[in-house]
mmCIF file of C-alpha atoms in Angstrom:
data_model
loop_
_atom_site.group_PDB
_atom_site.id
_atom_site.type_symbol
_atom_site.label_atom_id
_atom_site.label_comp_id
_atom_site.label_asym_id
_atom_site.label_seq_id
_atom_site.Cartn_x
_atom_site.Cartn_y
_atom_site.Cartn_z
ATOM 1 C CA UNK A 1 -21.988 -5.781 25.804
ATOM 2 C CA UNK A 2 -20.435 -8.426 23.258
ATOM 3 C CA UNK A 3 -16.921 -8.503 23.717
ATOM 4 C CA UNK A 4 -16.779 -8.584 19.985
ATOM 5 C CA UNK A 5 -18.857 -5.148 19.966
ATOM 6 C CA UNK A 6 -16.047 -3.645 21.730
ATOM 7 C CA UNK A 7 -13.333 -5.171 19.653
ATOM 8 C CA UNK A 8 -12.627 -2.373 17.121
ATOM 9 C CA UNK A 9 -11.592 -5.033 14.830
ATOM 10 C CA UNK A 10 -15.203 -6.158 14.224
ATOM 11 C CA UNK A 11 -16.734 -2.787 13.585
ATOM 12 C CA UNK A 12 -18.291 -2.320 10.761
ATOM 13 C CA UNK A 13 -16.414 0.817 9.552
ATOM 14 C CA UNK A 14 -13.201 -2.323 8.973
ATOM 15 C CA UNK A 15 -15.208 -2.675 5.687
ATOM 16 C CA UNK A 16 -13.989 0.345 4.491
ATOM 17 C CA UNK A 17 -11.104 2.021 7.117
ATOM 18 C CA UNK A 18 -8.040 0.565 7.727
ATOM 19 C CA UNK A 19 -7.813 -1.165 11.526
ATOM 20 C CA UNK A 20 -5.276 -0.404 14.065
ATOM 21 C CA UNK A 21 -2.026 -1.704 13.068
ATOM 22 C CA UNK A 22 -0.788 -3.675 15.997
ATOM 23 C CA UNK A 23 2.486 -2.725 14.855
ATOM 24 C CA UNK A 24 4.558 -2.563 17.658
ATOM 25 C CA UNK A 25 5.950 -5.174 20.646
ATOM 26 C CA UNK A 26 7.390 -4.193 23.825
ATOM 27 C CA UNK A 27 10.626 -6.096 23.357
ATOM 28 C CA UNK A 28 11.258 -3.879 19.910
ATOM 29 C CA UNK A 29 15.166 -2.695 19.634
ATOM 30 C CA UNK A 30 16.511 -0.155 17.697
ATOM 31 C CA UNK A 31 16.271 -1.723 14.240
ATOM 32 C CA UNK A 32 12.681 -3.011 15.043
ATOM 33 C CA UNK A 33 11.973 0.271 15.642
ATOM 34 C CA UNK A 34 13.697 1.754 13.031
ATOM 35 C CA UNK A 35 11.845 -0.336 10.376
ATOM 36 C CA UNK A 36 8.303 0.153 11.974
ATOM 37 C CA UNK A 37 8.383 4.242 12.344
ATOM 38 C CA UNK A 38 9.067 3.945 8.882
ATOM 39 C CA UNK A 39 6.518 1.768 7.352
ATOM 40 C CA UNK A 40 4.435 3.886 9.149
ATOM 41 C CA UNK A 41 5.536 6.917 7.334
ATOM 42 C CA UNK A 42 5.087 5.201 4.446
ATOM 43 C CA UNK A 43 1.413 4.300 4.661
ATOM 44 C CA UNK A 44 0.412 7.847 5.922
ATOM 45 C CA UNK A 45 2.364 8.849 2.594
ATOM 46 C CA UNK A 46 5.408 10.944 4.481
ATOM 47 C CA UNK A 47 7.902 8.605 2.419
ATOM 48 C CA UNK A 48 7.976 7.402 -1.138
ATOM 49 C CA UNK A 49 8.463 3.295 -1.643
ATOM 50 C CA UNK A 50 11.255 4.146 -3.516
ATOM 51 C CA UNK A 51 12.771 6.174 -0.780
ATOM 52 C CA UNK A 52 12.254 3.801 2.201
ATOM 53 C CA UNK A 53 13.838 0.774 -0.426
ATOM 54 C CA UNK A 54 17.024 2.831 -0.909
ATOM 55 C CA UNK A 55 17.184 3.857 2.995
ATOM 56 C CA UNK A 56 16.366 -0.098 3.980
ATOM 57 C CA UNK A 57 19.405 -1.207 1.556
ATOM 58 C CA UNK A 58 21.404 1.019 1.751
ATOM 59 C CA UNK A 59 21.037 0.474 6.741
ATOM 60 C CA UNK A 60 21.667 -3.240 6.022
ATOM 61 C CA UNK A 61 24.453 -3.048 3.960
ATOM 62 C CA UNK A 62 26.444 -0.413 6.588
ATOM 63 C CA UNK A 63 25.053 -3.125 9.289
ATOM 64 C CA UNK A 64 26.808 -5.676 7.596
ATOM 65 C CA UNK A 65 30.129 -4.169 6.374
ATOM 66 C CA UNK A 66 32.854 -6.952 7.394
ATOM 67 C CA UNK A 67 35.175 -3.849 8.350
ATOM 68 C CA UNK A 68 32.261 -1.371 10.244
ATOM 69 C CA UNK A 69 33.733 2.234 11.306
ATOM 70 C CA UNK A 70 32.447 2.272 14.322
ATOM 71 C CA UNK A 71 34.526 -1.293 15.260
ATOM 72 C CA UNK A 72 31.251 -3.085 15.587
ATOM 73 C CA UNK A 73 31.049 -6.551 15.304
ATOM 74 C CA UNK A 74 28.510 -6.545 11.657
ATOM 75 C CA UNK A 75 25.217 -7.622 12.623
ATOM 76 C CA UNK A 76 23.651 -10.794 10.606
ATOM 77 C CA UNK A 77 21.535 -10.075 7.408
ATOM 78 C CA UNK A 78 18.950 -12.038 8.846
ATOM 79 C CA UNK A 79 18.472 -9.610 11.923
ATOM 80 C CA UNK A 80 17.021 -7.080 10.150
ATOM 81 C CA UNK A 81 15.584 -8.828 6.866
ATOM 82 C CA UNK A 82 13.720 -10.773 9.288
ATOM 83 C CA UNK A 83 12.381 -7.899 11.806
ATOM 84 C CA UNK A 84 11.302 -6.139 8.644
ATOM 85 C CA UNK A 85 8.914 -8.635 6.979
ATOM 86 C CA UNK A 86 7.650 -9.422 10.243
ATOM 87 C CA UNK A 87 6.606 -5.865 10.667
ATOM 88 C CA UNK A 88 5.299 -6.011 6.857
ATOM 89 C CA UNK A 89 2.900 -8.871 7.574
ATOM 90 C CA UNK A 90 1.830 -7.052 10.633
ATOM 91 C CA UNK A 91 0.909 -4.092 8.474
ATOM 92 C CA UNK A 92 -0.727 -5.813 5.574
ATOM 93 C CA UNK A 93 -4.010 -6.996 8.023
ATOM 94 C CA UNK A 94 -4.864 -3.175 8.658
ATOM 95 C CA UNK A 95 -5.509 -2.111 5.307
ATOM 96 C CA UNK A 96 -8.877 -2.796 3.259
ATOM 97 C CA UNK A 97 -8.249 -3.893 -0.620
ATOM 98 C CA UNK A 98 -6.269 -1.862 -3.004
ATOM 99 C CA UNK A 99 -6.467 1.292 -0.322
ATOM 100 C CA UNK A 100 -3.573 3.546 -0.081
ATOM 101 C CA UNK A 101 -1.950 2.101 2.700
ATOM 102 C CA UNK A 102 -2.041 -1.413 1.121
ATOM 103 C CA UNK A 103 -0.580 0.155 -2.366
ATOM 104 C CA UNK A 104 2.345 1.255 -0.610
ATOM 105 C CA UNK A 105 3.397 -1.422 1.310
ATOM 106 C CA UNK A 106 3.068 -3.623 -2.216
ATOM 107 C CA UNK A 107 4.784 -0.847 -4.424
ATOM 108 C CA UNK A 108 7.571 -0.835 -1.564
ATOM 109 C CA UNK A 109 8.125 -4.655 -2.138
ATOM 110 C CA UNK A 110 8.497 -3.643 -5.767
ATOM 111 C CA UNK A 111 10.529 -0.671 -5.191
ATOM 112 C CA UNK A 112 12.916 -2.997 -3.415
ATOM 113 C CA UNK A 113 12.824 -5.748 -6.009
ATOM 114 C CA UNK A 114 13.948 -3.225 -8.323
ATOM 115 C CA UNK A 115 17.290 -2.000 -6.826
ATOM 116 C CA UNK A 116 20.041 -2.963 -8.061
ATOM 117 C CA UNK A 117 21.147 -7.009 -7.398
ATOM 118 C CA UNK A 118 24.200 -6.880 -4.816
ATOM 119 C CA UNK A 119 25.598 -8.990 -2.215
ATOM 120 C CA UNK A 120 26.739 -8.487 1.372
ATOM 121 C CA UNK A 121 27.568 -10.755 3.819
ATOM 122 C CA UNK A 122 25.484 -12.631 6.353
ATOM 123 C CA UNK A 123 27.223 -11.666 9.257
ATOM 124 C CA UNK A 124 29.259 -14.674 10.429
ATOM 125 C CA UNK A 125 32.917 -14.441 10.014
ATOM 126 C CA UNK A 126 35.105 -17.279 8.602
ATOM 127 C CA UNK A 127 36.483 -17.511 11.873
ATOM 128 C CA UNK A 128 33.257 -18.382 13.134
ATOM 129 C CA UNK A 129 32.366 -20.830 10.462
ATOM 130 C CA UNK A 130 35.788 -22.324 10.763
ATOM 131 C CA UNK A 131 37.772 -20.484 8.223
ATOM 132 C CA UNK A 132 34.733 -21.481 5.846
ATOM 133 C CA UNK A 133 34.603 -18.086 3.072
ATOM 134 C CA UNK A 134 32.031 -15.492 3.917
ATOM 135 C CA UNK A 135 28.585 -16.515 3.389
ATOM 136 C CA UNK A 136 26.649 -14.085 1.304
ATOM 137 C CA UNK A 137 23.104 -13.142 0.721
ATOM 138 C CA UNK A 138 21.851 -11.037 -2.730
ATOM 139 C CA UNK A 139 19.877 -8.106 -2.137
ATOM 140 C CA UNK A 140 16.832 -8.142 -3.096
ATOM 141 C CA UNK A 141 15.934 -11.128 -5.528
ATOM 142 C CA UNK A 142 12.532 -11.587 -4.752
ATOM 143 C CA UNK A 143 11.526 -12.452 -8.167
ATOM 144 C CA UNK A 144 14.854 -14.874 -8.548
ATOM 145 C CA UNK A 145 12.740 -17.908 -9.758
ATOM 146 C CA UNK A 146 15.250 -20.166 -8.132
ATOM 147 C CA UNK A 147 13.861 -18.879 -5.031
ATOM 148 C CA UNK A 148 10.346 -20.140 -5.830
ATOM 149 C CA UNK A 149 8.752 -16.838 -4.242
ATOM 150 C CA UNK A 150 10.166 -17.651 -0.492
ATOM 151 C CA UNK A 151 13.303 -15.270 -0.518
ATOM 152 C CA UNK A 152 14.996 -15.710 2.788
ATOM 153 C CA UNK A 153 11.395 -17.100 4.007
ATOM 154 C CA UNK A 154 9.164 -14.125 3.493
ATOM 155 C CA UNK A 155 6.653 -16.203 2.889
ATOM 156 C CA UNK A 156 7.129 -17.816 5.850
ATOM 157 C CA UNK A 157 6.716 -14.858 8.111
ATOM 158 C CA UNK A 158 3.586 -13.997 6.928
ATOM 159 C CA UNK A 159 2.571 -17.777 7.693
ATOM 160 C CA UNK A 160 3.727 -17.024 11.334
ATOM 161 C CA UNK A 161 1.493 -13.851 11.700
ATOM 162 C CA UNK A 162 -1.430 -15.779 9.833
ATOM 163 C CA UNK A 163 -2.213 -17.553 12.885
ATOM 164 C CA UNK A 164 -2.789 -14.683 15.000
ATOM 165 C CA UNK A 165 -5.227 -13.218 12.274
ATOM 166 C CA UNK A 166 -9.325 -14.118 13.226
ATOM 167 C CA UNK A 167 -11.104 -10.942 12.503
ATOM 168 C CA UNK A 168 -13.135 -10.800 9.224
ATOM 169 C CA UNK A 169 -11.733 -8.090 8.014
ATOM 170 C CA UNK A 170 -8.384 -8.642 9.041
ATOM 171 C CA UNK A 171 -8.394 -11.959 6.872
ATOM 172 C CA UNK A 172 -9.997 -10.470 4.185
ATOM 173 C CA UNK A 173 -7.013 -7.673 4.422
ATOM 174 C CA UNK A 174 -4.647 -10.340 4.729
ATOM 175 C CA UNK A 175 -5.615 -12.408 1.898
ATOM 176 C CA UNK A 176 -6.021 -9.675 -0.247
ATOM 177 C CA UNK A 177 -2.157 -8.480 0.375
ATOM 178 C CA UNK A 178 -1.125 -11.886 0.009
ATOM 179 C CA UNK A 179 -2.750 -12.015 -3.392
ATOM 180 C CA UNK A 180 -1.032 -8.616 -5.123
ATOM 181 C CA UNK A 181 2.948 -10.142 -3.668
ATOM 182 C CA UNK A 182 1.793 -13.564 -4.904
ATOM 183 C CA UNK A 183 0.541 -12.349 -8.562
ATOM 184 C CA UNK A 184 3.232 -10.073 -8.904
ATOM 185 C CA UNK A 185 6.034 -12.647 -8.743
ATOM 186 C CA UNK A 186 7.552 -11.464 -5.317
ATOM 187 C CA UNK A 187 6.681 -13.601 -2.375
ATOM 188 C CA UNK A 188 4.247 -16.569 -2.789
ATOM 189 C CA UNK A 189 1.557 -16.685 -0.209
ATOM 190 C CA UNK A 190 -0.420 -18.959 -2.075
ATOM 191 C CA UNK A 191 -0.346 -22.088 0.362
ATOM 192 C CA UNK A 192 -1.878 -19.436 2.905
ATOM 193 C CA UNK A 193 -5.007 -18.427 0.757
ATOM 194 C CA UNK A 194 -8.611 -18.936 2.144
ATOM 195 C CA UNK A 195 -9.363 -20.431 -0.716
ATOM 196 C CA UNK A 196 -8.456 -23.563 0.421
ATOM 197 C CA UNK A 197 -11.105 -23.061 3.496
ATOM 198 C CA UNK A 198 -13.929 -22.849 0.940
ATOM 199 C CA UNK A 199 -13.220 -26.623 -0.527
ATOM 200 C CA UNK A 200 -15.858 -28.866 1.410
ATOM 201 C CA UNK A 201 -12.486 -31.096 1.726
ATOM 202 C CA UNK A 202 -11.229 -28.785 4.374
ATOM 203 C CA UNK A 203 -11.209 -29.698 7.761
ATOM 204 C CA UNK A 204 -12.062 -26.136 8.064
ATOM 205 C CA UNK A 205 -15.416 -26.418 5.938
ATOM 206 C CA UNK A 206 -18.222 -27.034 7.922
ATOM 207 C CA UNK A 207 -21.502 -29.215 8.045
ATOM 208 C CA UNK A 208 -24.139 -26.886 7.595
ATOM 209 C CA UNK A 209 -27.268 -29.594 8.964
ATOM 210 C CA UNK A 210 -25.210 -29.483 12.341
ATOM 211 C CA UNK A 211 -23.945 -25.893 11.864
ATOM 212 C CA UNK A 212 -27.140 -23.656 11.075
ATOM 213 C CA UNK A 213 -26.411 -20.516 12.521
ATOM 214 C CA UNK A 214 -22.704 -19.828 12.872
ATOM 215 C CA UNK A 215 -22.074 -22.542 9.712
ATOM 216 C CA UNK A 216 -22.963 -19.911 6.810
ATOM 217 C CA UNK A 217 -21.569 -17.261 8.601
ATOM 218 C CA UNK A 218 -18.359 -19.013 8.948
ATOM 219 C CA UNK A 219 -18.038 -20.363 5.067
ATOM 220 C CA UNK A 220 -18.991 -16.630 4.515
ATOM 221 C CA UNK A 221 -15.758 -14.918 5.541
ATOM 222 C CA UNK A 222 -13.660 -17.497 4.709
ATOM 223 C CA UNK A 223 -15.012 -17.027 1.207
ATOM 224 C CA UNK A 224 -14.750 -13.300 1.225
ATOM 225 C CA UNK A 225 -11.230 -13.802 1.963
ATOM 226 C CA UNK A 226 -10.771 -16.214 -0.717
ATOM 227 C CA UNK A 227 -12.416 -13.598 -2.942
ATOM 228 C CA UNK A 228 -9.862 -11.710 -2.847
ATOM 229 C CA UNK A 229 -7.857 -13.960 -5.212
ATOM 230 C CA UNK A 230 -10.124 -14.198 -7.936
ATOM 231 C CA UNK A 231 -12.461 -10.793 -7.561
ATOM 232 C CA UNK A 232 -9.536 -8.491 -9.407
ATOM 233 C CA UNK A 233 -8.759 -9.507 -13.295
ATOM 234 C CA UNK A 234 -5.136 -9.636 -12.735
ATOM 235 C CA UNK A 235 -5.570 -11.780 -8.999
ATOM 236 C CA UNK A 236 -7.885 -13.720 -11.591
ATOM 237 C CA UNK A 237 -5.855 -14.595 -14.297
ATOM 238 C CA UNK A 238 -2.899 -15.596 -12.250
ATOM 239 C CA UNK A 239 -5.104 -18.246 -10.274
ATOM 240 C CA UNK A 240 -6.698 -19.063 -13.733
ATOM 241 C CA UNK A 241 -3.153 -19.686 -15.270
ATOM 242 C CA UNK A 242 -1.724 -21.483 -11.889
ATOM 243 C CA UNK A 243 -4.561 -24.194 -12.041
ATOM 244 C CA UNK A 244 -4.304 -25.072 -15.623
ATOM 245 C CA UNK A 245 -1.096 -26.283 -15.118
ATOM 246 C CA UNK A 246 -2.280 -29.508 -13.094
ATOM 247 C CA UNK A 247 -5.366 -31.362 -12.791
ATOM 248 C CA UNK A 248 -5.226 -31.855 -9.111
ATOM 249 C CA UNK A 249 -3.019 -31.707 -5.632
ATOM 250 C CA UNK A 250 -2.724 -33.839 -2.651
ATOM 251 C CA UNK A 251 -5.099 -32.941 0.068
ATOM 252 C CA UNK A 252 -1.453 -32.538 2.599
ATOM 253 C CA UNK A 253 0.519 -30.508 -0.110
ATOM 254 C CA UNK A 254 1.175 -26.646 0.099
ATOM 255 C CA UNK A 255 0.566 -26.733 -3.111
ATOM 256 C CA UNK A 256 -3.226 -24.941 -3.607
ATOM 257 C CA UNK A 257 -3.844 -24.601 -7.842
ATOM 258 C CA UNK A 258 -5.076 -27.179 -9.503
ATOM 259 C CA UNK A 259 -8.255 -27.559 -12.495
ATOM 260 C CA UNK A 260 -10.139 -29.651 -9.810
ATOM 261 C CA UNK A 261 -9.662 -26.506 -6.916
ATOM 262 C CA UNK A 262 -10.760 -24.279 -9.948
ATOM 263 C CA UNK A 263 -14.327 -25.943 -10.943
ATOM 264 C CA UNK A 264 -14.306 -26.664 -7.062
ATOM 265 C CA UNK A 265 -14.293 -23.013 -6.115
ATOM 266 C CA UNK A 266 -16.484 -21.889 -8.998
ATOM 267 C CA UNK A 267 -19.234 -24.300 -7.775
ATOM 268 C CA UNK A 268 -19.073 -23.339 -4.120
ATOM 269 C CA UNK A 269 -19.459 -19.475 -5.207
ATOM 270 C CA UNK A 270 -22.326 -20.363 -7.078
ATOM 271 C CA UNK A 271 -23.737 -22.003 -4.367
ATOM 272 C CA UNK A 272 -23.114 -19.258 -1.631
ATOM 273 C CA UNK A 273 -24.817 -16.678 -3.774
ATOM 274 C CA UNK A 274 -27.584 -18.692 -4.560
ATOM 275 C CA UNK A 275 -28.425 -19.882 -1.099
ATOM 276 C CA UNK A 276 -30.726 -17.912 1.341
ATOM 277 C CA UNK A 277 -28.987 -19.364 4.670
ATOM 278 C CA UNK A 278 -25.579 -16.617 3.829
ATOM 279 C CA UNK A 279 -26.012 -13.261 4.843
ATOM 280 C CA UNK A 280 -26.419 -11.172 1.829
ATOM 281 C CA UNK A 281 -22.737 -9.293 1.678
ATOM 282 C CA UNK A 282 -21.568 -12.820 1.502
ATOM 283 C CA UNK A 283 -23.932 -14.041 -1.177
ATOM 284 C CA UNK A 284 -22.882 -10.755 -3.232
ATOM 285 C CA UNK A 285 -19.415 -11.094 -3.361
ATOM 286 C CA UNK A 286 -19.682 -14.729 -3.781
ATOM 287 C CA UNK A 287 -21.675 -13.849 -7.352
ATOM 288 C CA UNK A 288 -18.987 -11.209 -8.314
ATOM 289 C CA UNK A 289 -16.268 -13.703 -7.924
ATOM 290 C CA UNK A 290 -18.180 -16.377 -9.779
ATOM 291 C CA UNK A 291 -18.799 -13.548 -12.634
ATOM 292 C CA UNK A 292 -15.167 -13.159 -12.196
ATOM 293 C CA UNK A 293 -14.045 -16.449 -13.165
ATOM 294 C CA UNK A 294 -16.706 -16.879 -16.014
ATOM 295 C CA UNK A 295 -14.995 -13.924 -17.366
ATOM 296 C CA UNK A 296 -11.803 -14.573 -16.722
ATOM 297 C CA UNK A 297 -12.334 -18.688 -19.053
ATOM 298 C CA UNK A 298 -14.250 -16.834 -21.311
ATOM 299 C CA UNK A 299 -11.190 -14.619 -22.165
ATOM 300 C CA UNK A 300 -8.646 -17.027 -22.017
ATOM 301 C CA UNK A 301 -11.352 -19.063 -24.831
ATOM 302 C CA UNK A 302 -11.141 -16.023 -26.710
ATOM 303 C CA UNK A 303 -6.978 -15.618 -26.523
ATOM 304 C CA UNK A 304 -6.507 -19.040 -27.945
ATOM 305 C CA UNK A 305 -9.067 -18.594 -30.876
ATOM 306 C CA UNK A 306 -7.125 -15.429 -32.037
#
């Protein structure tokens, strides 16, 4: 039997059911642990977003306290701001688009974007920094524009985990997660969006004459994962908005939006869903997301004639 047969991550129910969460790691400690038993309360609905933000800020600010009761040395900010997006990412390739468990873990980035601004300090004494004054972090500005969406490098951890992402589904989970924090102003994922496999200028992108069978297949789930930033009207208008603002980006560059990506990934939808070679679930998202984006100009046409 196919090894990916047995792989639960390629089952067909993925479409629809979350996947297993791969959650946790033998070498989790207490806070690791702490953080992961309760995102996954939070998914099977046993705690509110609001709830978990208030219990997450209110742990790292007693972990932190210069002057701890307990005589404990305070633990860095980053030891448990770190631990806890990597557990996010984790979480965010289980869940299919827009299902429960995926609207929690976004309205719990929210939730914690909403708290109250305050600061505590990173951990390291001014003893330890050579009399230097305590360095400080602010709680939680993920929106702080200043920040540019990469508050103490979320976005980076969810680059880390990226890597370790091949399934179908799980990518088209990912990307879909990534899209929500990225339109809502929190953490900017946008350098990490399959989109950028679906431009034939992607090493990525492959030659279909000397990639027949497993060529379609693979532009096909890249592009349902890069769906997932166009195929909802708000992921739409925010990718929309994003490339107007320049005609085009270096090939190298992070940077993803530009009018040239735009008309690029409009064209190779089109093409998908017009094509015979691509499995039909790919050629039927590929038309939705190119009815997407005709929409999407069409209304911004209509917004400027008003």
């Amino acid at each position: 039997m196919s090894t990916l047969v047995q792989n639960p991550d390629y089952a067909e129910e993925g479409e629809h059911q979350p996947l297993q969460f791969k959650l946790y790691d033998q070498w989790d400690d207490e806070d690791d642990l702490w953080i992961k038993h309760r995102l996954e309360a939070l998914v099977n609905q046993q705690i509110t977003p609001e709830q978990l933000a208030l219990d997450m800020d209110h742990r790292i600010t007693a972990l932190t306290r210069r002057n701890r009761d307990d005589g404990v040395e305070p633990q860095r900010a980053e030891q448990f701001i770190g631990p806890f997006f990597q557990a996010l990412t984790k979480m965010c390739s289980a869940f299919p688009p827009y299902h429960a468990g995926q609207n929690q873990l976004i309205a719990l980035v929210k939730a914690l974007n909403a708290l109250p601004r305050h600061v505590i300090p990173e951990g390291l004494s001014p003893a330890q920094l050579e009399e230097k004054p305590w360095i400080t972090t602010t709680l939680w500005s993920f929106d702080n524009s200043y920040q540019e969406g990469n508050w103490k490098a979320c976005a980076e951890a969810f680059d880390f985990e990226h890597v370790y992402i091949w399934a179908p589904y799980r990518i088209r989970n990912y990307d879909s997660a990534m899209a929500r924090l990225t339109c809502a102003g929190l953490i900017n994922c946008a350098f990490l969006s399959s989109l950028r496999f679906i431009l034939p200028t992607n090493k990525e992108y492959p030659d279909l004459t000397k990639r027949p069978i497993d060529g379609p297949n693979k532009i096909g789930n890249n592009l349902v994962g890069a769906a997932q930033w166009i195929l909802g009207p708000e992921e739409c208008r925010y990718a929309y908005t994003e490339c107007q603002k320049v005609e085009r980006v270096g090939v190298r560059q992070r940077k993803l939006w530009s009018r040239e990506h735009w008309a690029e990934w409009k064209r190779q939808f089109a093409f998908v869903a017009g094509d015979e070679r691509f499995a039909q679930k790919y050629r039927s998202v590929a038309a939705q997301a190119h009815h997407q984006m005709i929409t999407c100009e069409q209304e911004e046409e209509l917004r400027q004639d008003v």
